[in-house]
PDB file of C-alpha atoms in Angstrom:
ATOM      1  CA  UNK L 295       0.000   0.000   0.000  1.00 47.00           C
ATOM      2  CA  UNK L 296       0.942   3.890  -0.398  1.00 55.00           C
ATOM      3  CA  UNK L 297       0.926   3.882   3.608  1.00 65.00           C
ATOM      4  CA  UNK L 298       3.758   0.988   3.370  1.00 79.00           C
ATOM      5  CA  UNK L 299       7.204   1.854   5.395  1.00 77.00           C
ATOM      6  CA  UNK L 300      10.175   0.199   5.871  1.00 73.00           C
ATOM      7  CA  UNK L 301      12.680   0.795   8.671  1.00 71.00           C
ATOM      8  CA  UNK L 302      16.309   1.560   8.431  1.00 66.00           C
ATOM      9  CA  UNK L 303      18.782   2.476  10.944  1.00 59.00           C
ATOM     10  CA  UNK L 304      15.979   4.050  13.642  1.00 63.00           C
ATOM     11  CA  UNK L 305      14.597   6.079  10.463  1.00 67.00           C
ATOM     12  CA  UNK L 306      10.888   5.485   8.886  1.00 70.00           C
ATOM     13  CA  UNK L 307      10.459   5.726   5.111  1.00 73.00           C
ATOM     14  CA  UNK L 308       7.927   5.038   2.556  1.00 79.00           C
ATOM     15  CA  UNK L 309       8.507   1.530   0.955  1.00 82.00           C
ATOM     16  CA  UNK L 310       7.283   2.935  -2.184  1.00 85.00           C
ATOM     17  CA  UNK L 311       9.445   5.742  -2.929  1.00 86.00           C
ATOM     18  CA  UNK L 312      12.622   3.058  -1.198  1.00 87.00           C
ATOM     19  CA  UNK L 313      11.866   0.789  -4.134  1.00 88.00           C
ATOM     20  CA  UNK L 314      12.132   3.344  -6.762  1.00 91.00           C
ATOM     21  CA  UNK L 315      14.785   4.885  -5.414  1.00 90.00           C
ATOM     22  CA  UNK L 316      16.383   1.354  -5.492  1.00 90.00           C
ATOM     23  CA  UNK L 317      15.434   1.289  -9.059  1.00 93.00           C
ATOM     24  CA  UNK L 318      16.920   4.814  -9.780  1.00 92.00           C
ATOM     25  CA  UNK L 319      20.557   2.847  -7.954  1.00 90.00           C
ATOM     26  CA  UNK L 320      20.478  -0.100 -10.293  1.00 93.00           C
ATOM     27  CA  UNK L 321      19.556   1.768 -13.348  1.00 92.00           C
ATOM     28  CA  UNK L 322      22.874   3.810 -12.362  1.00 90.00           C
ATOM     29  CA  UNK L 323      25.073   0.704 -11.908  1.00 90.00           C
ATOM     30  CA  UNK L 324      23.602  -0.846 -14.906  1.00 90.00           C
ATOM     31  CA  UNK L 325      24.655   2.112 -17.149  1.00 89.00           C
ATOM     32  CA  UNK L 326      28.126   2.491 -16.306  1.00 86.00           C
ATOM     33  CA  UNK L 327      28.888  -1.311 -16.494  1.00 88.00           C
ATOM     34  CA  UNK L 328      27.391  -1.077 -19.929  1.00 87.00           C
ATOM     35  CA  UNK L 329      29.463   2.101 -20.412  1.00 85.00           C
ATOM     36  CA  UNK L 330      32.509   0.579 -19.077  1.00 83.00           C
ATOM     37  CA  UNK L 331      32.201  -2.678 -21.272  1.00 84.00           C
ATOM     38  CA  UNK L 332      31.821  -0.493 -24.648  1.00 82.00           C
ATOM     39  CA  UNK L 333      35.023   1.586 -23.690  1.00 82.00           C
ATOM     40  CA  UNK L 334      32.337   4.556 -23.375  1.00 79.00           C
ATOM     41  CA  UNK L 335      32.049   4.698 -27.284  1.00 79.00           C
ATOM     42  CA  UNK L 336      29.570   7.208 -28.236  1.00 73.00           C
ATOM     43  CA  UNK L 337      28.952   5.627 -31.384  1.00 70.00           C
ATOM     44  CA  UNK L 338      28.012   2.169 -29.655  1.00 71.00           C
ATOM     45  CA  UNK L 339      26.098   3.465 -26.790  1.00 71.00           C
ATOM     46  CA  UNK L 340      24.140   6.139 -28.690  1.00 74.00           C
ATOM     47  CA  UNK L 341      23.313   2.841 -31.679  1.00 76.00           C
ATOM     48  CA  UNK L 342      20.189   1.081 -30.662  1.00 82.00           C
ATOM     49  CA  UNK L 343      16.994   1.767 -28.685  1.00 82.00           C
ATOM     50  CA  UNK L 344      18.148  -0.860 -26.343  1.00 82.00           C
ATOM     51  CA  UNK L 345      21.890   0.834 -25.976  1.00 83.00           C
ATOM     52  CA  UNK L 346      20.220   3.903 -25.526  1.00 82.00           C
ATOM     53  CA  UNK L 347      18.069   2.739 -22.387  1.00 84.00           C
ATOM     54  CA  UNK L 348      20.635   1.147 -20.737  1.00 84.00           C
ATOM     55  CA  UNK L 349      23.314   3.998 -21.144  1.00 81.00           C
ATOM     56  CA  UNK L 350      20.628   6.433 -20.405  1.00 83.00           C
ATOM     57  CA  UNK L 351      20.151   4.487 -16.763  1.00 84.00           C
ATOM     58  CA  UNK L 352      22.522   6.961 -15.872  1.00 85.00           C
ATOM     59  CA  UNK L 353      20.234  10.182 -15.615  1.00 86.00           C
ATOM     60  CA  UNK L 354      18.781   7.950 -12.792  1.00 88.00           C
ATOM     61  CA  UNK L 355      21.516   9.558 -10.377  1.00 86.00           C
ATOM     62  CA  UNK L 356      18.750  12.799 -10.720  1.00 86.00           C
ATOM     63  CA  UNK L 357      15.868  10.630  -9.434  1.00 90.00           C
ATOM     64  CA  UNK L 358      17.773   9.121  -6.569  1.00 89.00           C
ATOM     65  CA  UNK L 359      19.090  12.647  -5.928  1.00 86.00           C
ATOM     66  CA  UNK L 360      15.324  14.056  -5.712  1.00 87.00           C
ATOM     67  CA  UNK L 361      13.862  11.324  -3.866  1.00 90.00           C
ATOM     68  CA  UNK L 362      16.699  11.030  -1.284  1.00 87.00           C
ATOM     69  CA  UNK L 363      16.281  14.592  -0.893  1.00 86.00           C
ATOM     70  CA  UNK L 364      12.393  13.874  -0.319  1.00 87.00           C
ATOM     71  CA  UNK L 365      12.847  11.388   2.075  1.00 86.00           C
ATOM     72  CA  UNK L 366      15.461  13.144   4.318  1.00 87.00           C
ATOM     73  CA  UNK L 367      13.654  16.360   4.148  1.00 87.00           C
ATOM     74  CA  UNK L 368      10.167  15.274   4.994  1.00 86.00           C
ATOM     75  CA  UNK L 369      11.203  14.962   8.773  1.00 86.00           C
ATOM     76  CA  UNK L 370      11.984  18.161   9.405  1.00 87.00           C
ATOM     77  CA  UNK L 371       9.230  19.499   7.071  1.00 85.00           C
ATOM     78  CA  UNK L 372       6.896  17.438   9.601  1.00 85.00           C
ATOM     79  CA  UNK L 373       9.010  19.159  12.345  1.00 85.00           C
ATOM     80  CA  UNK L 374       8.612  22.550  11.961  1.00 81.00           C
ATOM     81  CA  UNK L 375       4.923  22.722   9.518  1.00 82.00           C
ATOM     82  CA  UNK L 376       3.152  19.824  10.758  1.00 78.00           C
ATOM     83  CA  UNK L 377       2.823  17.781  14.063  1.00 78.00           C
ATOM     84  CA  UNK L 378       6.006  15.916  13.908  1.00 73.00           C
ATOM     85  CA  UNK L 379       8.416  15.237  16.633  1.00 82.00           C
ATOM     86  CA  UNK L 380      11.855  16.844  17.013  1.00 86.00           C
ATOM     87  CA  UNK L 381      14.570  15.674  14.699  1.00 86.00           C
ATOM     88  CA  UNK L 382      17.450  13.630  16.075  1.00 88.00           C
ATOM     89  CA  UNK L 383      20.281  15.516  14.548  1.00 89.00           C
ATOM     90  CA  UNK L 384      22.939  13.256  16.454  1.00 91.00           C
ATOM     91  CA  UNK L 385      21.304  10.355  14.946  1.00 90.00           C
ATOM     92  CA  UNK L 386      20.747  11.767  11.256  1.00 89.00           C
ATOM     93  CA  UNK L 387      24.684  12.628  11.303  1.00 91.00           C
ATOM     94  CA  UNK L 388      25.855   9.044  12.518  1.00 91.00           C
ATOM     95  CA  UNK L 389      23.418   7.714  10.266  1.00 89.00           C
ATOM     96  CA  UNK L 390      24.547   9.872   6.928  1.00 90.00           C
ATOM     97  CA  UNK L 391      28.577   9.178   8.178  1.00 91.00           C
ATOM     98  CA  UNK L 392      27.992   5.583   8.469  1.00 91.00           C
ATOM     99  CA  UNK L 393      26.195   5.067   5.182  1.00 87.00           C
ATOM    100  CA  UNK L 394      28.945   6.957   3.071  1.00 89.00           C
ATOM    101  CA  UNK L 395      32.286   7.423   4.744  1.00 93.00           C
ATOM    102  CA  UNK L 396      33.321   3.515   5.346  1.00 93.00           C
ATOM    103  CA  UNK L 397      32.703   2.313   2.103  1.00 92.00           C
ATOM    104  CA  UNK L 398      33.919   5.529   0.429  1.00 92.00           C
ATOM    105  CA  UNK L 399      37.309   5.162   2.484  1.00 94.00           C
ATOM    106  CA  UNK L 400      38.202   2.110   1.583  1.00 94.00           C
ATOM    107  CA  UNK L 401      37.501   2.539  -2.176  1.00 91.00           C
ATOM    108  CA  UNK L 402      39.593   5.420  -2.470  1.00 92.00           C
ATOM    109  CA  UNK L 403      42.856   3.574  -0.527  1.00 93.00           C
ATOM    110  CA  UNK L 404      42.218   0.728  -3.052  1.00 93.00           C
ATOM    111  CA  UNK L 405      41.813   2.967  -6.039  1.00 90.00           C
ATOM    112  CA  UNK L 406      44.669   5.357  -5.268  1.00 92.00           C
ATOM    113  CA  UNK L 407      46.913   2.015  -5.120  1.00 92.00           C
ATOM    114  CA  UNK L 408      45.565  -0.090  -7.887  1.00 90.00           C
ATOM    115  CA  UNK L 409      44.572   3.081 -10.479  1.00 85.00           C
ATOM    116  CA  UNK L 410      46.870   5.841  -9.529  1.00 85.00           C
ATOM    117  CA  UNK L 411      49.948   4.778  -8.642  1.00 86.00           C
ATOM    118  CA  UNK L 412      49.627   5.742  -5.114  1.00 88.00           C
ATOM    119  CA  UNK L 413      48.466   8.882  -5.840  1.00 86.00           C
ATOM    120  CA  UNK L 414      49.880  12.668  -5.084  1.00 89.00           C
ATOM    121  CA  UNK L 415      49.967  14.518  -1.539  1.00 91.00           C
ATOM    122  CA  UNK L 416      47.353  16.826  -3.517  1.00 90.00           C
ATOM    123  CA  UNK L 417      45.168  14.011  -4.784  1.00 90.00           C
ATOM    124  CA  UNK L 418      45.180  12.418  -0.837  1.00 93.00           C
ATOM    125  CA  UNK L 419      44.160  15.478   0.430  1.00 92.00           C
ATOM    126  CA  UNK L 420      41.428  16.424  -1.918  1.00 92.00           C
ATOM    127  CA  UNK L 421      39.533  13.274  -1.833  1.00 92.00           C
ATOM    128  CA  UNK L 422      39.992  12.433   1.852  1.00 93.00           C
ATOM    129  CA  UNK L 423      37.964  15.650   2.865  1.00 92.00           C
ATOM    130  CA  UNK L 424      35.446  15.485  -0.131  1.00 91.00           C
ATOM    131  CA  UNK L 425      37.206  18.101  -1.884  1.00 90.00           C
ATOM    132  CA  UNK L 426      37.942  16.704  -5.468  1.00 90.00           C
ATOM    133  CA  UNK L 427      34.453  18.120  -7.075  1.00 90.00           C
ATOM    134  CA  UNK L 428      36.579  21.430  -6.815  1.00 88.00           C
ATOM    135  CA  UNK L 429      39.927  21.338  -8.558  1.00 86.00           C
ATOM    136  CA  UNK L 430      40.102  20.491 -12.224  1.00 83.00           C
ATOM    137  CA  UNK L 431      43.219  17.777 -11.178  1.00 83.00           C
ATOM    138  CA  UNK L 432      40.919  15.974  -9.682  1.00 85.00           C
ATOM    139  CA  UNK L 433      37.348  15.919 -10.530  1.00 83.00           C
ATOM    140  CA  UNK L 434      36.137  12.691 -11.924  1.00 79.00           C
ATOM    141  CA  UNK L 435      39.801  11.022 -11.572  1.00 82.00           C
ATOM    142  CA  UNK L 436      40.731   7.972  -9.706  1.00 85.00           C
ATOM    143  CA  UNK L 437      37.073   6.990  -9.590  1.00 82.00           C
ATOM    144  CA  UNK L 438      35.152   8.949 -11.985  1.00 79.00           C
ATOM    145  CA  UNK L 439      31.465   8.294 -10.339  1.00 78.00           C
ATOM    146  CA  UNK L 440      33.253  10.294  -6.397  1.00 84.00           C
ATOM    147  CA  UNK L 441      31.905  13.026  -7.415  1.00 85.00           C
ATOM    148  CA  UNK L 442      27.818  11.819  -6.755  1.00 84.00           C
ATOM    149  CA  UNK L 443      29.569  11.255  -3.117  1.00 88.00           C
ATOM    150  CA  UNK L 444      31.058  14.321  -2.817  1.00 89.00           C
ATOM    151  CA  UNK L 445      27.254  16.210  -3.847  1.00 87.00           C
ATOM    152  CA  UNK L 446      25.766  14.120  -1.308  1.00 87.00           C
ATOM    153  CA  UNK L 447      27.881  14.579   1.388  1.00 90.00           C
ATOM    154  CA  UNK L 448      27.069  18.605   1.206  1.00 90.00           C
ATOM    155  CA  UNK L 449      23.605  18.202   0.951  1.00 89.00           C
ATOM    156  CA  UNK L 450      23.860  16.240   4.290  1.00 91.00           C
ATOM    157  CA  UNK L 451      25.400  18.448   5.842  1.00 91.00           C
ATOM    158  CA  UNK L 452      23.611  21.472   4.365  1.00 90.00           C
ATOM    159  CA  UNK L 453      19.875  19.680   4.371  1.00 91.00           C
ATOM    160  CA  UNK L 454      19.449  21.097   8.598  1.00 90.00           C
ATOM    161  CA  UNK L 455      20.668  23.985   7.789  1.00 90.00           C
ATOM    162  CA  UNK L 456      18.048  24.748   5.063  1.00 87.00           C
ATOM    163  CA  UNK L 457      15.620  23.291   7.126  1.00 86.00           C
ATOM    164  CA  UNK L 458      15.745  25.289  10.042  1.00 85.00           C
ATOM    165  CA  UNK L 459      16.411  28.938   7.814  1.00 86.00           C
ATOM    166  CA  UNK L 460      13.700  27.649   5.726  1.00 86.00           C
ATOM    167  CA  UNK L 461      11.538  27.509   9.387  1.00 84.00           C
ATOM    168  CA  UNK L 462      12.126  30.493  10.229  1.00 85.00           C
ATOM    169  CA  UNK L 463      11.782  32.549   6.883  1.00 86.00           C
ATOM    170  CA  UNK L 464       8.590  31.491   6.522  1.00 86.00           C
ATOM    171  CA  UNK L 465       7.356  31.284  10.021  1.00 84.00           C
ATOM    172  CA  UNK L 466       6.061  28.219   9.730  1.00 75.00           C
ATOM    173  CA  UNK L 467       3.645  28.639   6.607  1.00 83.00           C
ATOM    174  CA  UNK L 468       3.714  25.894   3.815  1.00 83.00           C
ATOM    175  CA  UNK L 469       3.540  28.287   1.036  1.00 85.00           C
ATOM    176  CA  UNK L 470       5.961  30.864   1.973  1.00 86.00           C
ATOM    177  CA  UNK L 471       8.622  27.820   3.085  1.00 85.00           C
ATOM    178  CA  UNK L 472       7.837  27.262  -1.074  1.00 85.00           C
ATOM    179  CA  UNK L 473       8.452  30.456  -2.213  1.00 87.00           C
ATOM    180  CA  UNK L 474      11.805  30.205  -0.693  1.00 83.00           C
ATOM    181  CA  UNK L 475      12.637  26.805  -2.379  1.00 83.00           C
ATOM    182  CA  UNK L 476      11.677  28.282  -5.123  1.00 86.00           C
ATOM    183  CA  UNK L 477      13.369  31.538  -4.986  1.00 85.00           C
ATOM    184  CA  UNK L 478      16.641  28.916  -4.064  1.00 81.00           C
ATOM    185  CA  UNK L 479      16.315  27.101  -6.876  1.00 81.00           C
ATOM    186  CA  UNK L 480      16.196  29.675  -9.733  1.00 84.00           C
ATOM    187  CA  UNK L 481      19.804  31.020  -9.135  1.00 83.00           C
ATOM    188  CA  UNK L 482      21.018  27.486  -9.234  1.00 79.00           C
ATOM    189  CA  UNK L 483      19.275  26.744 -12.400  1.00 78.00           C
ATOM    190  CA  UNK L 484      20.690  29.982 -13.520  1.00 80.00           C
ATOM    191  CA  UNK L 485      24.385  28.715 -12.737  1.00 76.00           C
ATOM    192  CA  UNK L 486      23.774  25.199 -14.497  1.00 66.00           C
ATOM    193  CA  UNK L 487      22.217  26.395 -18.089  1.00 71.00           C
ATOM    194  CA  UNK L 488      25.866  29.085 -17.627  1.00 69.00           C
ATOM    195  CA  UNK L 489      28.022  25.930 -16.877  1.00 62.00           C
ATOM    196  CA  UNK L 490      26.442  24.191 -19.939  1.00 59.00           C
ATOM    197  CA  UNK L 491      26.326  26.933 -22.226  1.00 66.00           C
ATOM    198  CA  UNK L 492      29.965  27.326 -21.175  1.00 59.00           C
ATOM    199  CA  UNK L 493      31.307  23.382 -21.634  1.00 50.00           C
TER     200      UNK L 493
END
């Protein structure tokens, strides 16, 4: 059913939107093993229908973007519009360090061994404190698909922040909390269709 939750790490989420964004995850991993086997040849990946879905399972980083940003958001949005109880921050910040930083750390020891030679002072640096997405020596090196890690570690961090200034901008009323959203997300929109037009 719609009402459906699931459970994870103390945290209550809809099943529904879990799947999909399960389905958004795969449809990432399938693309870049298909990408990866084809050497990332435009030629082969753009050929058939078929090639095209597959390769194209990589826009599904957007949809797991959006719907973790749902998801995480829709506490605090219950918090300070609706009835909902206080937000554990303590909690949410073990719970976003534990699902990223173990993993991430021990891919990026591996990779700078096995795929860069070690790696530079400069590289260690950067990618130890999330800092890669931010020098052209190092974004999407190493481990090309860091960077999704790097976006997601911000918004973490940044997700109370916008919460609570959201909270008190609009003093608590739905449709001035989306006026702000959407006054936030015009000037980023603004920077992206520059960065395109620019590339």
């Amino acid at each position: 059913t719609n009402n459906a939750t699931v459970t994870q790490a103390g945290e209550s989420r809809s099943a529904p939107i879990e799947s999909l964004r399960a389905l958004a995850a795969l449809s990432v991993v399938v693309a870049h093993v298909f990408g990866a086997a084809h050497d990332y040849r435009w030629g082969y990946l753009s050929g058939s229908f078929a090639h095209r879905m597959l390769y194209g399972g990589g826009c599904g980083v957007y949809l797991f973007f959006t719907l973790t940003g749902y998801l995480l958001f829709w506490p605090f949005a219950r918090r300070h519009f609706g009835d909902g109880n206080r937000v554990d921050l303590r909690r949410y910040a073990v719970n976003r360090a534990l699902r990223i930083l173990p993993l991430y750390y021990v891919v990026l020891v591996v990779a700078m061994l096995v795929q860069a030679d070690g790696g530079t002072t400069a590289q260690w640096v950067r990618f130890l404190l999330f800092g890669q997405n931010f020098s052209s020596a190092t974004v999407a090196r190493v481990d090309g698909p860091m960077w999704s890690l790097v976006v997601e570690l911000h918004f973490y961090i940044l997700l109370p922040l916008l919460a609570v200034g959201l909270a008190r901008i609009s003093r608590g009323v739905p449709a001035r909390a989306a006026a702000g959203l959407i006054a936030l997300a015009l000037p980023s929109l603004f920077v992206h269709r520059s960065e395109e037009r620019r590339v």
